[in-house]
Coordinates of C-alpha atoms in Angstrom, one line a residue:
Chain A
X1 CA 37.0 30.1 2.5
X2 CA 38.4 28.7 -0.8
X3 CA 37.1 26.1 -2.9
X4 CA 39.0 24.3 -5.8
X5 CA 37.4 21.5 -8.0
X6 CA 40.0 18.8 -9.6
X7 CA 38.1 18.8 -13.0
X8 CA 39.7 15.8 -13.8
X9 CA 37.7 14.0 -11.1
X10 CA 34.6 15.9 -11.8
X11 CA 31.8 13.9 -13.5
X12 CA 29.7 16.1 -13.6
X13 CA 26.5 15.0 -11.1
X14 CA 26.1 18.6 -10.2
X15 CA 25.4 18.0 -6.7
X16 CA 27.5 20.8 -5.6
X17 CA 25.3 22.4 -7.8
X18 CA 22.2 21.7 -6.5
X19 CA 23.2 22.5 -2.9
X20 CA 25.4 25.7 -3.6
X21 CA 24.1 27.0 -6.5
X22 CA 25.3 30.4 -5.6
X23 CA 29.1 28.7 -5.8
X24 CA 29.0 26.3 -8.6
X25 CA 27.6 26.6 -11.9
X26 CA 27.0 24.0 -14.4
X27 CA 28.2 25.4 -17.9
X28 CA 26.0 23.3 -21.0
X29 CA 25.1 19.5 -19.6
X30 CA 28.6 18.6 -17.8
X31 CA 31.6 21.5 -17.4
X32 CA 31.9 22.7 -13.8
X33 CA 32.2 26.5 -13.1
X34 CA 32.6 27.9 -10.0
X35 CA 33.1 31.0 -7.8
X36 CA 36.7 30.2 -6.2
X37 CA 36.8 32.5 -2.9
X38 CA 33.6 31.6 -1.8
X39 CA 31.6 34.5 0.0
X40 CA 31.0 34.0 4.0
X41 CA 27.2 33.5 3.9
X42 CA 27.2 30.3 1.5
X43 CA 30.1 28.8 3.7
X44 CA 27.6 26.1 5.0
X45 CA 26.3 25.6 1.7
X46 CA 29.5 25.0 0.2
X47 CA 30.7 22.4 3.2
X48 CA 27.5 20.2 2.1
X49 CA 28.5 20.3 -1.4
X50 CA 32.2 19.0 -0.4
X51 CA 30.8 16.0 1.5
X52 CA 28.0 15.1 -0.6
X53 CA 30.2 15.2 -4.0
X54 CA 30.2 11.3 -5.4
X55 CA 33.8 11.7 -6.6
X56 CA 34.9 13.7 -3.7
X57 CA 36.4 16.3 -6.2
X58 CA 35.5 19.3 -4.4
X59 CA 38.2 20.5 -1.8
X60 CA 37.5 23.4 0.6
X61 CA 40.0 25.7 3.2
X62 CA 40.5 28.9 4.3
X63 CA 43.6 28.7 2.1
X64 CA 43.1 27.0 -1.6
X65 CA 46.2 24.9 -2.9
X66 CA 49.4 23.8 -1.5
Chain B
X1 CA 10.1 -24.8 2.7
X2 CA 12.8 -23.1 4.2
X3 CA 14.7 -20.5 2.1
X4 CA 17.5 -21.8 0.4
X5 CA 19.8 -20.0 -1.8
X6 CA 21.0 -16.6 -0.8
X7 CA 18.5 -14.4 -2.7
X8 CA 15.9 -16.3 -0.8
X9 CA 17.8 -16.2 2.6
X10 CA 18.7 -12.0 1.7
X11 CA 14.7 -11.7 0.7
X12 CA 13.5 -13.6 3.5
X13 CA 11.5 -11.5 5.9
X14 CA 13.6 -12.9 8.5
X15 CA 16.9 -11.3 7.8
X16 CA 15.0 -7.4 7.0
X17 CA 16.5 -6.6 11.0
X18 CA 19.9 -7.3 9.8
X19 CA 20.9 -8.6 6.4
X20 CA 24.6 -7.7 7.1
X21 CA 25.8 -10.9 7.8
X22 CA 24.5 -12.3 4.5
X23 CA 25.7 -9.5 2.5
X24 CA 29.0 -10.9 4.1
X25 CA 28.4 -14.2 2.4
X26 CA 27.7 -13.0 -0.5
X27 CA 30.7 -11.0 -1.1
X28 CA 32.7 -13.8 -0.1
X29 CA 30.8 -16.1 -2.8
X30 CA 32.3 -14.3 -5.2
X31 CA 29.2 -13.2 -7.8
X32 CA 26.5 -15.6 -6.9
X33 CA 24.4 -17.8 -9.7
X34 CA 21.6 -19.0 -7.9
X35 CA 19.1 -21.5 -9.1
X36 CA 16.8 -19.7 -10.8
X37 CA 19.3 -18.1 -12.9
X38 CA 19.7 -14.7 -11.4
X39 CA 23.3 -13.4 -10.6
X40 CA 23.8 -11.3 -7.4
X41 CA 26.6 -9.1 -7.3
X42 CA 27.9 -7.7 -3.3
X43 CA 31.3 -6.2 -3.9
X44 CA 32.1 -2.3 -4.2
X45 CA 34.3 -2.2 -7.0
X46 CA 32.1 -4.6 -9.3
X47 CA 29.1 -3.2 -8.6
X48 CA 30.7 0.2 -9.3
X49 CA 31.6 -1.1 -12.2
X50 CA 28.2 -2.9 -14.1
X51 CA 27.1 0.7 -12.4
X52 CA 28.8 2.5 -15.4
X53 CA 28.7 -0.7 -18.0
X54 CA 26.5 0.1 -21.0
X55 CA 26.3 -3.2 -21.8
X56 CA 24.3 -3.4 -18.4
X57 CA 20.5 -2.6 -19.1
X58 CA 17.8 -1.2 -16.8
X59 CA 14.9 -1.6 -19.5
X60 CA 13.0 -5.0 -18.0
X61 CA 12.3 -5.6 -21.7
X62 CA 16.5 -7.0 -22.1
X63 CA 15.6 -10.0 -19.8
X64 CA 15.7 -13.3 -21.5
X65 CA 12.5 -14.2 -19.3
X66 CA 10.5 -10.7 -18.7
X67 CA 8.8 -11.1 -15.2
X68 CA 6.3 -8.5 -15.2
X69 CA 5.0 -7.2 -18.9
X70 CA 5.8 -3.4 -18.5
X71 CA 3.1 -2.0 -20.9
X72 CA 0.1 -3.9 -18.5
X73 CA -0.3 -0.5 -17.4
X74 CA -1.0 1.1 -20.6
X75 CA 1.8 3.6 -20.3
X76 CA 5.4 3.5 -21.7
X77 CA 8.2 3.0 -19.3
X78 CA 9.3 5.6 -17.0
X79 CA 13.4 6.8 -17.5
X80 CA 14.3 4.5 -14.5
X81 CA 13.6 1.5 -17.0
X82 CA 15.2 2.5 -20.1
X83 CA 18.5 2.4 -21.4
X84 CA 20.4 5.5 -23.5
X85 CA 19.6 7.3 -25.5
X86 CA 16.0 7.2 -24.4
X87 CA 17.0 7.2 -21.1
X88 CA 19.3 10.5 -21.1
X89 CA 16.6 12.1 -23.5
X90 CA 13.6 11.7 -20.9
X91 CA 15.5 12.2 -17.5
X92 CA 17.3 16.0 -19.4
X93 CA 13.9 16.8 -20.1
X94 CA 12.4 15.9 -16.4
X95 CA 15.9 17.7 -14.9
X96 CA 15.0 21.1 -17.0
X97 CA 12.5 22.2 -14.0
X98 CA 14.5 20.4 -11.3
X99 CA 18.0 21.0 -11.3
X100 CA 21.3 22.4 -13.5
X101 CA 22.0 23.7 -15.8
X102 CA 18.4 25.5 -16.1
X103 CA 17.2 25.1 -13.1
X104 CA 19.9 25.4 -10.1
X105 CA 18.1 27.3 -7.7
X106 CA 15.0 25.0 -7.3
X107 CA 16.0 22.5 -4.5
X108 CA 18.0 25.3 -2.6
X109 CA 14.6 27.7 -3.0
X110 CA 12.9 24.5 -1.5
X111 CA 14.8 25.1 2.0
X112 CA 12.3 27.3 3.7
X113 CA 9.8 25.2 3.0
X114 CA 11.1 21.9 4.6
X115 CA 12.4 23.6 7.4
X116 CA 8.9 25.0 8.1
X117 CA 7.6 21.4 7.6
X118 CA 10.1 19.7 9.5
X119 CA 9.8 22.6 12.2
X120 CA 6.2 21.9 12.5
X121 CA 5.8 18.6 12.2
X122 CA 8.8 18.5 15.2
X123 CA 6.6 20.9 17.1
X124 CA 3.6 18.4 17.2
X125 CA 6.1 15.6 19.3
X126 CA 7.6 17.6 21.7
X127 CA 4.8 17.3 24.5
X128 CA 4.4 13.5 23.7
X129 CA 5.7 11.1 25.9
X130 CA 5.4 8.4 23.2
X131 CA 5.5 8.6 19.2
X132 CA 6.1 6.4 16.3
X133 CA 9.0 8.5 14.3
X134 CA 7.6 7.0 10.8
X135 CA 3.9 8.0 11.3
X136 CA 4.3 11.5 12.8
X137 CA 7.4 12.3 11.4
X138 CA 9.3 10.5 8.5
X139 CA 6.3 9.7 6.5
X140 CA 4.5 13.0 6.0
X141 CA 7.8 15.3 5.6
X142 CA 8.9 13.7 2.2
X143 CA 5.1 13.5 0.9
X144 CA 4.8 17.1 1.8
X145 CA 7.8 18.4 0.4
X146 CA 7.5 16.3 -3.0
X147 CA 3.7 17.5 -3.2
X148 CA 5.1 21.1 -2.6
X149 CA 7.6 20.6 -5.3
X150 CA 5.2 19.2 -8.1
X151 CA 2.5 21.6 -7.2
X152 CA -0.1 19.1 -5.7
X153 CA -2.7 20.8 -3.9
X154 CA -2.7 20.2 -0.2
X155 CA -5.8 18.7 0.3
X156 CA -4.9 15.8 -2.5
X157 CA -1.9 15.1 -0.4
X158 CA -3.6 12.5 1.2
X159 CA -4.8 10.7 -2.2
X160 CA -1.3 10.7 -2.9
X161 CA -0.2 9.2 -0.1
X162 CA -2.7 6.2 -0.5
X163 CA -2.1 5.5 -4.2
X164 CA 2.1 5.7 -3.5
X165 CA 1.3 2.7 -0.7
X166 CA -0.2 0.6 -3.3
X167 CA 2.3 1.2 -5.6
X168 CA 4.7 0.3 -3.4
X169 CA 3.0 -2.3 -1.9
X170 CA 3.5 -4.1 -5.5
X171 CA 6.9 -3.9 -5.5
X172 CA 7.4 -6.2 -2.5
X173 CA 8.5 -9.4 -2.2
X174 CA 6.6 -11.9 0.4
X175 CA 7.7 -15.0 -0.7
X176 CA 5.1 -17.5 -0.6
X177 CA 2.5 -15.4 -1.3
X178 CA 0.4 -15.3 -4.7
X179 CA 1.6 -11.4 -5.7
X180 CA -0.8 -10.9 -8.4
X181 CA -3.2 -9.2 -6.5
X182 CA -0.7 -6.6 -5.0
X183 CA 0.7 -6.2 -8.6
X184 CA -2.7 -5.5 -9.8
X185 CA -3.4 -3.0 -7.0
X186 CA -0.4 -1.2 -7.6
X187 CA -0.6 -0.7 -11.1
X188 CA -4.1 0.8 -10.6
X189 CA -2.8 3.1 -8.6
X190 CA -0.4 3.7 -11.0
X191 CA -3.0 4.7 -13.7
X192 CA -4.9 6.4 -11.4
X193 CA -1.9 8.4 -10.2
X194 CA -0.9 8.9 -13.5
X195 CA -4.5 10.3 -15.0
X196 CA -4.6 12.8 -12.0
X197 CA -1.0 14.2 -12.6
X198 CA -1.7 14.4 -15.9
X199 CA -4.7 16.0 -15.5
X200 CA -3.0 18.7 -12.9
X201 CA -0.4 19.3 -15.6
X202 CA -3.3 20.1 -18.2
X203 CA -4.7 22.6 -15.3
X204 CA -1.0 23.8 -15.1
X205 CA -0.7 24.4 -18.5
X206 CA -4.0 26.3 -18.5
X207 CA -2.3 28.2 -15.5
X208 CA 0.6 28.0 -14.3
X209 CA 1.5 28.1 -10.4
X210 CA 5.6 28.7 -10.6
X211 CA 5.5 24.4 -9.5
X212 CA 8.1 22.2 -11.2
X213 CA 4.6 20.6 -13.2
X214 CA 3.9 23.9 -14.3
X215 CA 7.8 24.4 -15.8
X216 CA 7.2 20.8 -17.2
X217 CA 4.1 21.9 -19.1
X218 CA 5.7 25.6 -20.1
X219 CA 9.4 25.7 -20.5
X220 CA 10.1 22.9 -23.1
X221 CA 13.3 22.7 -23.9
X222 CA 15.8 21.3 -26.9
X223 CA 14.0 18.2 -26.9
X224 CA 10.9 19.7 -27.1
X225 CA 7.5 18.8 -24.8
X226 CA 7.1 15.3 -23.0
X227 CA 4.2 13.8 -24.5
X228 CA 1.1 13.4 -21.9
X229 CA 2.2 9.7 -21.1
X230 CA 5.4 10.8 -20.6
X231 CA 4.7 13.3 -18.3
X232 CA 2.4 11.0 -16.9
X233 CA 5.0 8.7 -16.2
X234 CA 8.2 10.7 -15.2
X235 CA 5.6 12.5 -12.5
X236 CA 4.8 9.2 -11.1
X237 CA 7.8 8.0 -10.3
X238 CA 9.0 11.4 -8.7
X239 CA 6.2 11.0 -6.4
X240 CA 6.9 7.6 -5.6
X241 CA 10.9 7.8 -5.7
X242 CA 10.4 11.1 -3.4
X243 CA 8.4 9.2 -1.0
X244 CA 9.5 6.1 0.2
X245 CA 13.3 6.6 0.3
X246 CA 13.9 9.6 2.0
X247 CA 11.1 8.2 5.0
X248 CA 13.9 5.0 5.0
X249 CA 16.8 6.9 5.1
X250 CA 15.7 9.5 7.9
X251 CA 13.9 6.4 10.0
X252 CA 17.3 4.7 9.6
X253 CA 18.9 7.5 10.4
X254 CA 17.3 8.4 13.8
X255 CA 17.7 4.3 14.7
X256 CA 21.3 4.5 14.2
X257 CA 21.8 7.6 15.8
X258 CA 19.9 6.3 19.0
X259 CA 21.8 3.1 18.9
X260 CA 25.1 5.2 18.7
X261 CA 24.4 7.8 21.9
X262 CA 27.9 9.8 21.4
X263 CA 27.4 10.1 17.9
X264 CA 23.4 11.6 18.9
X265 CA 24.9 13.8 21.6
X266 CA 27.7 15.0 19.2
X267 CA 25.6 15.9 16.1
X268 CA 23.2 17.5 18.5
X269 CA 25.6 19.9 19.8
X270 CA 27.8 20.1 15.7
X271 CA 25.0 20.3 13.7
X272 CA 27.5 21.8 10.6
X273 CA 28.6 17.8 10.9
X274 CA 25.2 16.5 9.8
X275 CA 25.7 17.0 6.1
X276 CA 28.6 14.4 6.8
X277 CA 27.1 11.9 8.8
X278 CA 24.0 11.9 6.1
X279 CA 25.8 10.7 4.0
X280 CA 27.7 7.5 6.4
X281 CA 23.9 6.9 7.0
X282 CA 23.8 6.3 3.1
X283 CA 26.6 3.7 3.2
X284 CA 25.9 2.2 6.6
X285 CA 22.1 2.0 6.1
X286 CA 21.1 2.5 2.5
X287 CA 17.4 3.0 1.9
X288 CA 17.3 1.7 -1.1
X289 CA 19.3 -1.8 -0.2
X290 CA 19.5 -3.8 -4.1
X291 CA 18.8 -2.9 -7.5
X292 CA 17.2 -5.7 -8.8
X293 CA 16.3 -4.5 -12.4
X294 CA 19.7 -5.1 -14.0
X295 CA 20.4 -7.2 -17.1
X296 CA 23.5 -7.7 -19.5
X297 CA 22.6 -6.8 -23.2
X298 CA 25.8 -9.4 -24.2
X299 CA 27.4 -12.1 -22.2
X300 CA 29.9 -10.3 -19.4
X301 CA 32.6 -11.5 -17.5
X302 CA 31.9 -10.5 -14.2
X303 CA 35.3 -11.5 -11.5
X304 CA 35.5 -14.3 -13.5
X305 CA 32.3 -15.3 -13.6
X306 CA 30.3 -15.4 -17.3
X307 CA 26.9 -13.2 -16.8
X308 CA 24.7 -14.6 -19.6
X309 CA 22.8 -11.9 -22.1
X310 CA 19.4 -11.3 -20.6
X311 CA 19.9 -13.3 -16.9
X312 CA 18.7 -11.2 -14.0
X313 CA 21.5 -9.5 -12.7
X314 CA 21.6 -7.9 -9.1
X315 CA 23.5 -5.7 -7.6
X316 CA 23.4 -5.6 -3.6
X317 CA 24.2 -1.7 -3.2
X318 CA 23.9 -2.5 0.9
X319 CA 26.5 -5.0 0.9
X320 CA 28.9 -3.1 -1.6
X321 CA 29.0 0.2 1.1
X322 CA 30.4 -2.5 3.3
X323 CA 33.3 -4.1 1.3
X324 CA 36.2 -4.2 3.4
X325 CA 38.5 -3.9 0.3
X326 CA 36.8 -0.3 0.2
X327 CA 35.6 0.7 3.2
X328 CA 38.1 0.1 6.3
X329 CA 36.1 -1.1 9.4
X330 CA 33.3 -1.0 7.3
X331 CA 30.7 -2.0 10.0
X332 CA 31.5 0.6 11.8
X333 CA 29.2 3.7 11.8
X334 CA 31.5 6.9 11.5
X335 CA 29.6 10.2 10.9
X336 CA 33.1 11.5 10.1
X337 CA 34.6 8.9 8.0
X338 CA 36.6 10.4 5.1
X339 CA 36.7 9.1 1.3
X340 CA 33.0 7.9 1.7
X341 CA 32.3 7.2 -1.9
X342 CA 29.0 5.2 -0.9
X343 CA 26.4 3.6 -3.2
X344 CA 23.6 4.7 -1.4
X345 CA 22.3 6.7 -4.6
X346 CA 24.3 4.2 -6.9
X347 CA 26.3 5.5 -9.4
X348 CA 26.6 6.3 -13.1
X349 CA 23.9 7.2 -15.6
X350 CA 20.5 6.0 -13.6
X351 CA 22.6 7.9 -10.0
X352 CA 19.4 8.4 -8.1
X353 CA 17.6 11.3 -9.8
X354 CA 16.3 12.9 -6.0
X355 CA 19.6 12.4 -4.2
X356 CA 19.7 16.5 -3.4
X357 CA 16.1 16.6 -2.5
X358 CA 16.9 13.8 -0.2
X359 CA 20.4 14.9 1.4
X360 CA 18.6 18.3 2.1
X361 CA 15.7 16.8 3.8
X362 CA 17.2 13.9 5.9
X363 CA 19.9 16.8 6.6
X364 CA 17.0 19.3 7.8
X365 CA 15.1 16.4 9.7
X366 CA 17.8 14.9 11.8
X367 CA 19.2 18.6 12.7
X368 CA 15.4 19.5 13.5
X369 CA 14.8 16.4 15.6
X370 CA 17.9 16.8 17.8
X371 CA 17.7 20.4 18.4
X372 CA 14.4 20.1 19.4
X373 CA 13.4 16.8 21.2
X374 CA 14.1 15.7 24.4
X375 CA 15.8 12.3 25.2
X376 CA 14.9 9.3 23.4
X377 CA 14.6 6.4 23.8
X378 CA 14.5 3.1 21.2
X379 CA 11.0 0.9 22.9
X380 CA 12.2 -1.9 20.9
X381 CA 15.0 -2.8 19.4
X382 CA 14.7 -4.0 16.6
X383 CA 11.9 -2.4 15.4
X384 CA 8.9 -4.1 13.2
X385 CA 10.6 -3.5 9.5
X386 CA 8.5 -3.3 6.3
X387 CA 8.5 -6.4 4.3
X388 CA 10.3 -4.8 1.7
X389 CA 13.8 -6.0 1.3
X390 CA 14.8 -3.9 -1.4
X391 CA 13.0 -0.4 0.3
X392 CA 14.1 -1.5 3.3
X393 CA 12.8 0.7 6.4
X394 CA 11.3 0.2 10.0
X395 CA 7.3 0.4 9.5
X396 CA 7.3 2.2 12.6
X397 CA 9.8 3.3 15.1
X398 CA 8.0 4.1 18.7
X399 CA 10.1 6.4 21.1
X400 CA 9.7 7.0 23.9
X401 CA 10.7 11.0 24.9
X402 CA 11.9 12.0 28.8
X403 CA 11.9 16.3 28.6
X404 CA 14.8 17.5 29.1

């Protein structure tokens, strides 16, 4: 699975934090880092986090991008 | 008297079964004066946007006409009732031990340990014919699991308990009714509540037990330490914010589900769909319906309408998550519905606090109850709600369970 955030939707409520903190990182109070090719075992965690994002800025596939 | 203007119809005890069609009217009304002055707010993109207005306070001290004096208790406010920059100062120092950045691992180390509840407290139901969900289930999960997470002891778990009905129990509406007495119940508890947590924190700080009270004590940050009120405080509402809405949202969720049979039978069998459906049972049934704390620090236009400075202003998060102009079929309950920006943990700097501690319980819960009871069935429909219409919630859901 790949994940890609748009950064520009992003404001920073760190759920996907809180629910895949293995994935996503918060960097100081609001910039969003995170571990593109997401390993198999945090595959769940990772689907929460795409659902329960309040921007819905978080998209997931097996293939990232276009 | 019969209610008569829509706060009083939407607060009515009568309307807790369904306040839908109301919240209908009201979005229809446009933003609603009503006679005592208050403003009530039911559309999605308004409410979305006084959500992330600064000039919209939370602190009960902006009204023109303050209903309740906040310092009775003899404590300052808690974070939920100020604006920035004490808010953000208060609510960074109470998300140090909680959550990111210093924290990111709490909630998700938390896992095991709701499961295990959830597993046993499952385990307990499945030889009973007849249960009421809220008693033996959606009550004692959340009170566990905050307890758990502040480092109460087990055996004050039930003391807890107790003082968060009181203080909950003052928060109600019954109109008709002389509230004093509630209000003054409820903000004993509060003090009492208050003295103990403070007084575990002091234990804590003596030695500490790897709980989030014990971080709160130890690991002050850039801000420096909370004061002992403040800690007082910000613990307080945890417990009571950690309580009462996540026992709505997994009572409502377990009602809608068994009024929705496919939907039960399909999440049963998908469970990696849950997460989803969580959060359409945050839109379709909010736990926490209104906010009814709001107040403009100027005069605001609201959709045309002129919000005075300091008038009540409130906004109806329930009927917002079903504004067609948002939401299409919007009183429809889709587990998979996409673009589900709901309002069930509102939005903007006071966005519910708990909302991952609730999304991983009610997702644990509902996958725990489905795997492992047998078929349900609702004994009445509707069920007897709490009077609360702003904590809105069954007071107790009876089932009635056929093995499978």
């Amino acid at each position: 699975m790949h994940v890609v955030v748009d950064l520009n939707r992003c404001q920073g409520y760190a759920q996907c934090v809180f629910l895949a903190p293995r994935v996503f990182a918060l960097h100081g109070e609001e910039a969003l880092t995170y571990t593109p090719a997401v390993p198999r075992d945090q595959e769940e965690r990772v689907r929460e986090a795409v659902v329960a994002c309040p921007v819905q800025a978080i998209l997931a596939g097996e293939r990232a991008g276009p | 008297m019969p209610p008569e203007t829509l706060f009083e119809r939407i607060t009515d005890f009568a309307a807790r079964a369904d306040p839908y069609p109301l919240y209908a009217e009201l979005r229809d009304s446009g933003v609603a004066r009503q006679a005592d002055g208050s403003y009530l707010v039911g559309t999605y993109h308004e409410i979305s946007a006084l959500l992330h207005d600064p000039r919209v306070s939370s602190d009960p001290r902006s009204r023109a006409e303050p209903h309740e004096d906040p310092a009775a208790t003899g404590l300052p406010p808690s974070f939920i009732g100020l604006d920035d920059p004490g808010h953000d100062r208060l609510r960074r120092m109470v998300m140090r031990p909680f959550g990111p950045p210093h924290s990111p691992h709490r909630i998700d180390e938390l896992r095991g340990e709701i499961q295990r509840v959830a597993g046993e407290l499952a385990d307990a139901l499945v030889a009973k014919d007849r249960f009421d969900l809220v008693d033996d289930f959606a009550f004692p999960l959340p009170v566990t699991v905050i307890c758990r997470l502040l480092g109460v002891p087990e055996g004050d778990v039930p003391q807890m308990h107790t003082w968060a009905d009181a203080v909950v129990a003052g928060l109600d509406f019954a109109p008709g009714e002389d509230p004093s007495p509630r209000q003054r119940a409820a903000r004993e508890a509060r003090q009492a509540m208050g003295l103990y947590l403070g007084e575990l924190a002091e234990q804590r700080r003596r030695a500490p037990t790897g709980d989030m009270l014990s971080a709160l004590v130890h690991e002050p940050g850039p801000d420096g330490a909370l004061t002992r009120q403040e800690l007082m405080v910000s613990a307080v509402l945890l417990l009571i914010a950690g309580h009462e809405t996540t026992v709505n949202l997994i009572t409502n969720g377990m009602l809608t589900l068994l009024r929705h049979p496919h939907e039960y039978d399909r999440l049963r069998d998908h469970p990696e769909e849950m997460p989803a459906a969580v959060e359409e049972l945050l839109r379709y049934e909010p736990p926490v319906q209104l906010l009814p704390q709001r107040s403009p620090l100027a005069d605001i236009e609201v959709a045309g309408v002129t919000v005075p400075r300091g008038a009540p202003l409130i906004l109806v998060l329930a009927a917002g998550n079903r504004d067609p102009l948002r939401f299409p079929d919007p009183d429809r309950f889709d587990p998979r519905r996409p673009d589900n920006q709901h309002l069930g943990f509102g939005s903007g700097v006071h966005a519910c606090f708990g909302a991952p501690l609730a999304r991983v319980e009610t997702h644990l819960a509902l996958t725990t109850l489905l795997r492992r009871l047998g078929d349900l069935r609702l004994v009445e429909d509707s069920p007897e709600y709490r009077r609360s219409p702003v904590l809105r919630g069954p007071r107790h859901l009876h089932l009635e369970q056929h093995r499978r």
